[in-house]
Every structure is written in structure tokens, then in C-alpha cells.
């Protein structure tokens, strides 16, 4: 794949750290990588956003592009209207991703919040940009109780729109997972219909960039240029 959309089942579940880990693993495998953040919300001008964080963690070889920024931490459509700023169209997202794909082996497009968060007044979403690009959508999900419902709903929304997904990555795997987390990890593929492609430990974004880059491939499956496997991961804990 040349363009991979990264979406979540909600907000604050680790999309940026997962995006950074995929970028780091791809760079380590010799690929050129760009990270595109279509709509950055909750940031004032000049503050480092999610795309800049991906560069900090994954390395300066990563190209970072941000299309629009809105100061309030709201859905892009709402944040744009409240700030009196232009909204972002799926065409603009697709054009920017396509442009980056001409000079990079992999373009990671990180969405805002969940898959169906509105980008503009017409109700367009990251899913619409993915359809224009013909790009797959990676799902980032939490580990805790409740993830079956949100992950399965996201997977169903993707299928209803004719969009492909390579699978699911757990965005913040706890250091001491409880029974629900362990069972969720084992059962998510059957409930969502999507394979598990990794689990990023909680707090990984606080690692030094050097430690992050060294560890990232071990959090992701070979489909994402890593070495992680759900079977070996699950065997770490008793049933």
C-alpha cells in the first residue's frame, strides 16, 4: 500500500503514537514516509501538532504535512465554524495524499477522532477521503471493556462504504492488563472481522525518540513492517 488512512474508534486512544510507530517501522525497513494530518484541532498556531510529534518520535526522515488547524478541541467541522475558518474537503485531503504518494513509499493519513467525525458542513468524513484515494483504513482501538462494540461498529461502517481495512492495532496496551483486556485482544478478530496487527504499550509516546524507534517494530505485525504476532503476545498472560 502507498497510502494508509489511520482512524480510531474514538478520540484519545493512541492514533498519533500508532501512526508514529508505523512510520518508525517503515523507515527502519528502508521506506520513505510522509505523515499527513488533514485537520489538527485543539492547537494554537505555532504549537507542534500530531504530524510534528510523528517526526519527533519516528525521526527527521519523515515528512510532516498539516492541512488545516483549528484552536478548539472539537470535531473539525464544528471547530472551523466556531473559529470562522474554512472547512476541509475530502478532495483536498485526497489531493494532498496523492501528491505526497508521488515522492514517498508510504503516506500515513491520520484522522481526527473516529472514522465518521465531520470535516465540513456537508458531513464529509475521513471515509470519503479514503474512498477517493482507494486507500485502506487502519483501525486504532482501545483495549478495555467496550472496545468490541466501538471496533465492530467502525468495521461495519467501513464495509458499508466499500472500504478495505488491513486490521486493528491496540493504541495503548496497559502494563498490567486485566481479564477484559486480555479477552478483548483474543476476541476482537471474531467480533470485528478484522485481524489484529499490533499492540502499542501505554506510555510509549513518553519514550525517548531513540528508544521509541528501536522498539516500534516489535509492537506491529509484519503487515506493518514489524515482528509482532498476536499468538506470541497472548501467550505472555495466562487465560
GROMACS .gro file of C-alpha atoms in nm:
model
  239
    1UNK     CA    1   0.000   0.000   0.000
    2UNK     CA    2   0.115   0.355  -0.073
    3UNK     CA    3  -0.149   0.548   0.126
    4UNK     CA    4  -0.282   0.419   0.458
    5UNK     CA    5  -0.552   0.604   0.647
    6UNK     CA    6  -0.527   0.576   1.026
    7UNK     CA    7  -0.859   0.616   1.205
    8UNK     CA    8  -0.980   0.535   1.553
    9UNK     CA    9  -1.288   0.409   1.728
   10UNK     CA   10  -1.287   0.738   1.920
   11UNK     CA   11  -1.058   1.012   2.042
   12UNK     CA   12  -0.757   0.998   2.275
   13UNK     CA   13  -0.691   0.629   2.212
   14UNK     CA   14  -0.339   0.646   2.071
   15UNK     CA   15  -0.376   0.721   1.698
   16UNK     CA   16  -0.078   0.955   1.687
   17UNK     CA   17   0.153   0.714   1.869
   18UNK     CA   18   0.038   0.426   1.646
   19UNK     CA   19   0.093   0.643   1.337
   20UNK     CA   20   0.441   0.729   1.466
   21UNK     CA   21   0.519   0.362   1.532
   22UNK     CA   22   0.415   0.262   1.180
   23UNK     CA   23   0.628   0.544   1.040
   24UNK     CA   24   0.928   0.437   1.251
   25UNK     CA   25   0.896   0.072   1.146
   26UNK     CA   26   0.861   0.169   0.779
   27UNK     CA   27   1.166   0.396   0.793
   28UNK     CA   28   1.364   0.117   0.963
   29UNK     CA   29   1.271  -0.112   0.673
   30UNK     CA   30   1.411   0.138   0.425
   31UNK     CA   31   1.092   0.309   0.309
   32UNK     CA   32   1.038   0.682   0.268
   33UNK     CA   33   0.742   0.801   0.477
   34UNK     CA   34   0.514   1.104   0.496
   35UNK     CA   35   0.256   1.174   0.770
   36UNK     CA   36  -0.042   1.383   0.668
   37UNK     CA   37  -0.269   1.535   0.934
   38UNK     CA   38  -0.565   1.682   0.747
   39UNK     CA   39  -0.727   1.862   1.040
   40UNK     CA   40  -0.544   1.945   1.361
   41UNK     CA   41  -0.781   2.062   1.633
   42UNK     CA   42  -0.713   2.192   1.983
   43UNK     CA   43  -0.387   2.362   1.885
   44UNK     CA   44  -0.294   2.727   1.857
   45UNK     CA   45  -0.080   2.840   1.562
   46UNK     CA   46   0.286   2.756   1.608
   47UNK     CA   47   0.236   2.475   1.861
   48UNK     CA   48   0.367   2.133   1.748
   49UNK     CA   49   0.078   1.917   1.630
   50UNK     CA   50   0.032   1.545   1.571
   51UNK     CA   51   0.231   1.540   1.246
   52UNK     CA   52   0.524   1.710   1.420
   53UNK     CA   53   0.500   1.454   1.701
   54UNK     CA   54   0.532   1.176   1.445
   55UNK     CA   55   0.853   1.333   1.318
   56UNK     CA   56   0.986   1.370   1.673
   57UNK     CA   57   0.922   1.004   1.753
   58UNK     CA   58   0.982   0.837   1.417
   59UNK     CA   59   1.272   1.054   1.304
   60UNK     CA   60   1.357   1.355   1.089
   61UNK     CA   61   1.347   1.146   0.772
   62UNK     CA   62   0.965   1.155   0.800
   63UNK     CA   63   0.787   1.430   0.606
   64UNK     CA   64   0.510   1.601   0.806
   65UNK     CA   65   0.221   1.790   0.645
   66UNK     CA   66  -0.077   1.956   0.812
   67UNK     CA   67  -0.362   2.097   0.603
   68UNK     CA   68  -0.580   2.286   0.850
   69UNK     CA   69  -0.559   2.388   1.214
   70UNK     CA   70  -0.837   2.492   1.448
   71UNK     CA   71  -0.776   2.617   1.804
   72UNK     CA   72  -1.062   2.445   1.989
   73UNK     CA   73  -1.051   2.068   2.064
   74UNK     CA   74  -1.369   1.987   1.873
   75UNK     CA   75  -1.472   1.799   1.559
   76UNK     CA   76  -1.310   1.973   1.259
   77UNK     CA   77  -1.641   2.099   1.116
   78UNK     CA   78  -1.752   2.248   1.448
   79UNK     CA   79  -1.406   2.386   1.528
   80UNK     CA   80  -1.380   2.551   1.185
   81UNK     CA   81  -1.723   2.717   1.211
   82UNK     CA   82  -1.657   2.846   1.561
   83UNK     CA   83  -1.322   2.990   1.455
   84UNK     CA   84  -1.459   3.141   1.136
   85UNK     CA   85  -1.212   2.937   0.931
   86UNK     CA   86  -1.264   2.736   0.611
   87UNK     CA   87  -1.359   2.371   0.650
   88UNK     CA   88  -1.164   2.091   0.488
   89UNK     CA   89  -1.299   1.890   0.194
   90UNK     CA   90  -1.223   1.522   0.124
   91UNK     CA   91  -1.098   1.630  -0.219
   92UNK     CA   92  -0.830   1.846  -0.056
   93UNK     CA   93  -0.723   1.557   0.167
   94UNK     CA   94  -0.710   1.316  -0.127
   95UNK     CA   95  -0.515   1.561  -0.343
   96UNK     CA   96  -0.257   1.622  -0.067
   97UNK     CA   97  -0.214   1.249  -0.002
   98UNK     CA   98  -0.181   1.174  -0.372
   99UNK     CA   99   0.080   1.446  -0.410
  100UNK     CA  100   0.285   1.302  -0.123
  101UNK     CA  101   0.249   0.949  -0.260
  102UNK     CA  102   0.435   1.053  -0.574
  103UNK     CA  103   0.753   1.110  -0.374
  104UNK     CA  104   0.715   0.870  -0.079
  105UNK     CA  105   0.682   0.494  -0.043
  106UNK     CA  106   0.421   0.528   0.232
  107UNK     CA  107   0.181   0.810   0.322
  108UNK     CA  108   0.004   0.784   0.658
  109UNK     CA  109  -0.310   0.997   0.685
  110UNK     CA  110  -0.412   1.042   1.048
  111UNK     CA  111  -0.776   1.130   1.101
  112UNK     CA  112  -0.936   1.332   1.379
  113UNK     CA  113  -1.123   1.126   1.637
  114UNK     CA  114  -1.330   0.844   1.488
  115UNK     CA  115  -1.399   0.744   1.130
  116UNK     CA  116  -1.721   0.942   1.087
  117UNK     CA  117  -1.620   1.271   1.252
  118UNK     CA  118  -1.739   1.552   1.025
  119UNK     CA  119  -1.480   1.752   0.832
  120UNK     CA  120  -1.720   2.001   0.673
  121UNK     CA  121  -2.075   2.133   0.667
  122UNK     CA  122  -2.175   1.870   0.409
  123UNK     CA  123  -2.090   1.592   0.655
  124UNK     CA  124  -1.786   1.457   0.472
  125UNK     CA  125  -1.551   1.241   0.677
  126UNK     CA  126  -1.218   1.061   0.658
  127UNK     CA  127  -1.408   0.774   0.496
  128UNK     CA  128  -1.490   0.996   0.198
  129UNK     CA  129  -1.123   1.084   0.150
  130UNK     CA  130  -1.033   0.714   0.173
  131UNK     CA  131  -1.289   0.634  -0.096
  132UNK     CA  132  -1.147   0.899  -0.328
  133UNK     CA  133  -0.798   0.758  -0.281
  134UNK     CA  134  -0.900   0.392  -0.286
  135UNK     CA  135  -0.695   0.366   0.035
  136UNK     CA  136  -0.733   0.113   0.317
  137UNK     CA  137  -0.819   0.231   0.668
  138UNK     CA  138  -0.632   0.100   0.971
  139UNK     CA  139  -0.844   0.098   1.288
  140UNK     CA  140  -0.687   0.203   1.619
  141UNK     CA  141  -0.884   0.074   1.916
  142UNK     CA  142  -0.859   0.075   2.296
  143UNK     CA  143  -0.802  -0.244   2.491
  144UNK     CA  144  -1.054  -0.204   2.771
  145UNK     CA  145  -1.415  -0.311   2.820
  146UNK     CA  146  -1.641  -0.167   2.550
  147UNK     CA  147  -1.394  -0.195   2.264
  148UNK     CA  148  -1.587  -0.478   2.096
  149UNK     CA  149  -1.882  -0.252   2.026
  150UNK     CA  150  -1.688   0.050   1.901
  151UNK     CA  151  -1.443  -0.155   1.694
  152UNK     CA  152  -1.714  -0.368   1.536
  153UNK     CA  153  -1.924  -0.060   1.454
  154UNK     CA  154  -1.622   0.101   1.287
  155UNK     CA  155  -1.554  -0.215   1.087
  156UNK     CA  156  -1.918  -0.231   0.978
  157UNK     CA  157  -1.910   0.136   0.874
  158UNK     CA  158  -1.602   0.066   0.660
  159UNK     CA  159  -1.762  -0.234   0.492
  160UNK     CA  160  -2.086  -0.043   0.431
  161UNK     CA  161  -1.885   0.218   0.240
  162UNK     CA  162  -1.691  -0.037   0.039
  163UNK     CA  163  -1.365   0.044   0.216
  164UNK     CA  164  -1.092  -0.206   0.299
  165UNK     CA  165  -0.908  -0.233   0.628
  166UNK     CA  166  -0.585  -0.422   0.692
  167UNK     CA  167  -0.683  -0.467   1.056
  168UNK     CA  168  -0.678  -0.330   1.409
  169UNK     CA  169  -0.396  -0.200   1.630
  170UNK     CA  170  -0.446  -0.156   2.005
  171UNK     CA  171  -0.344   0.203   2.070
  172UNK     CA  172  -0.248   0.181   2.436
  173UNK     CA  173  -0.191  -0.165   2.582
  174UNK     CA  174  -0.178  -0.144   2.964
  175UNK     CA  175   0.129  -0.253   3.157
  176UNK     CA  176  -0.097  -0.470   3.376
  177UNK     CA  177  -0.385  -0.583   3.154
  178UNK     CA  178  -0.695  -0.704   3.333
  179UNK     CA  179  -0.908  -1.001   3.227
  180UNK     CA  180  -1.126  -0.784   2.999
  181UNK     CA  181  -0.823  -0.651   2.810
  182UNK     CA  182  -0.678  -0.999   2.759
  183UNK     CA  183  -1.011  -1.143   2.646
  184UNK     CA  184  -1.073  -0.846   2.417
  185UNK     CA  185  -0.741  -0.899   2.245
  186UNK     CA  186  -0.827  -1.262   2.178
  187UNK     CA  187  -1.187  -1.198   2.071
  188UNK     CA  188  -1.163  -0.877   1.865
  189UNK     CA  189  -1.086  -1.052   1.534
  190UNK     CA  190  -1.403  -1.261   1.554
  191UNK     CA  191  -1.628  -0.972   1.662
  192UNK     CA  192  -1.492  -0.713   1.419
  193UNK     CA  193  -1.395  -0.941   1.132
  194UNK     CA  194  -1.054  -0.771   1.120
  195UNK     CA  195  -0.714  -0.918   1.211
  196UNK     CA  196  -0.504  -0.783   1.496
  197UNK     CA  197  -0.194  -0.609   1.365
  198UNK     CA  198  -0.030  -0.489   1.685
  199UNK     CA  199  -0.046  -0.353   2.036
  200UNK     CA  200   0.142  -0.039   2.136
  201UNK     CA  201   0.227  -0.024   2.508
  202UNK     CA  202   0.077   0.260   2.709
  203UNK     CA  203   0.318   0.546   2.765
  204UNK     CA  204   0.518   0.470   2.451
  205UNK     CA  205   0.494   0.832   2.344
  206UNK     CA  206   0.697   0.927   2.651
  207UNK     CA  207   0.995   0.718   2.546
  208UNK     CA  208   1.300   0.890   2.407
  209UNK     CA  209   1.286   0.905   2.027
  210UNK     CA  210   1.578   0.661   2.006
  211UNK     CA  211   1.407   0.407   2.233
  212UNK     CA  212   1.076   0.454   2.051
  213UNK     CA  213   1.231   0.386   1.709
  214UNK     CA  214   1.415   0.078   1.836
  215UNK     CA  215   1.102  -0.070   1.995
  216UNK     CA  216   0.835   0.022   1.737
  217UNK     CA  217   0.877  -0.278   1.502
  218UNK     CA  218   0.818  -0.512   1.796
  219UNK     CA  219   0.473  -0.361   1.851
  220UNK     CA  220   0.350  -0.418   1.495
  221UNK     CA  221   0.284  -0.720   1.277
  222UNK     CA  222   0.477  -0.798   0.957
  223UNK     CA  223   0.192  -0.637   0.760
  224UNK     CA  224   0.310  -0.307   0.914
  225UNK     CA  225   0.684  -0.379   0.878
  226UNK     CA  226   0.713  -0.524   1.229
  227UNK     CA  227   0.766  -0.858   1.402
  228UNK     CA  228   0.468  -0.873   1.644
  229UNK     CA  229   0.225  -1.166   1.640
  230UNK     CA  230  -0.099  -1.200   1.838
  231UNK     CA  231  -0.024  -1.563   1.923
  232UNK     CA  232   0.307  -1.492   2.092
  233UNK     CA  233   0.168  -1.178   2.255
  234UNK     CA  234  -0.133  -1.358   2.405
  235UNK     CA  235   0.087  -1.639   2.534
  236UNK     CA  236   0.251  -1.385   2.769
  237UNK     CA  237  -0.055  -1.399   3.000
  238UNK     CA  238  -0.245  -1.690   3.149
  239UNK     CA  239  -0.607  -1.737   3.039
   0.00000   0.00000   0.00000
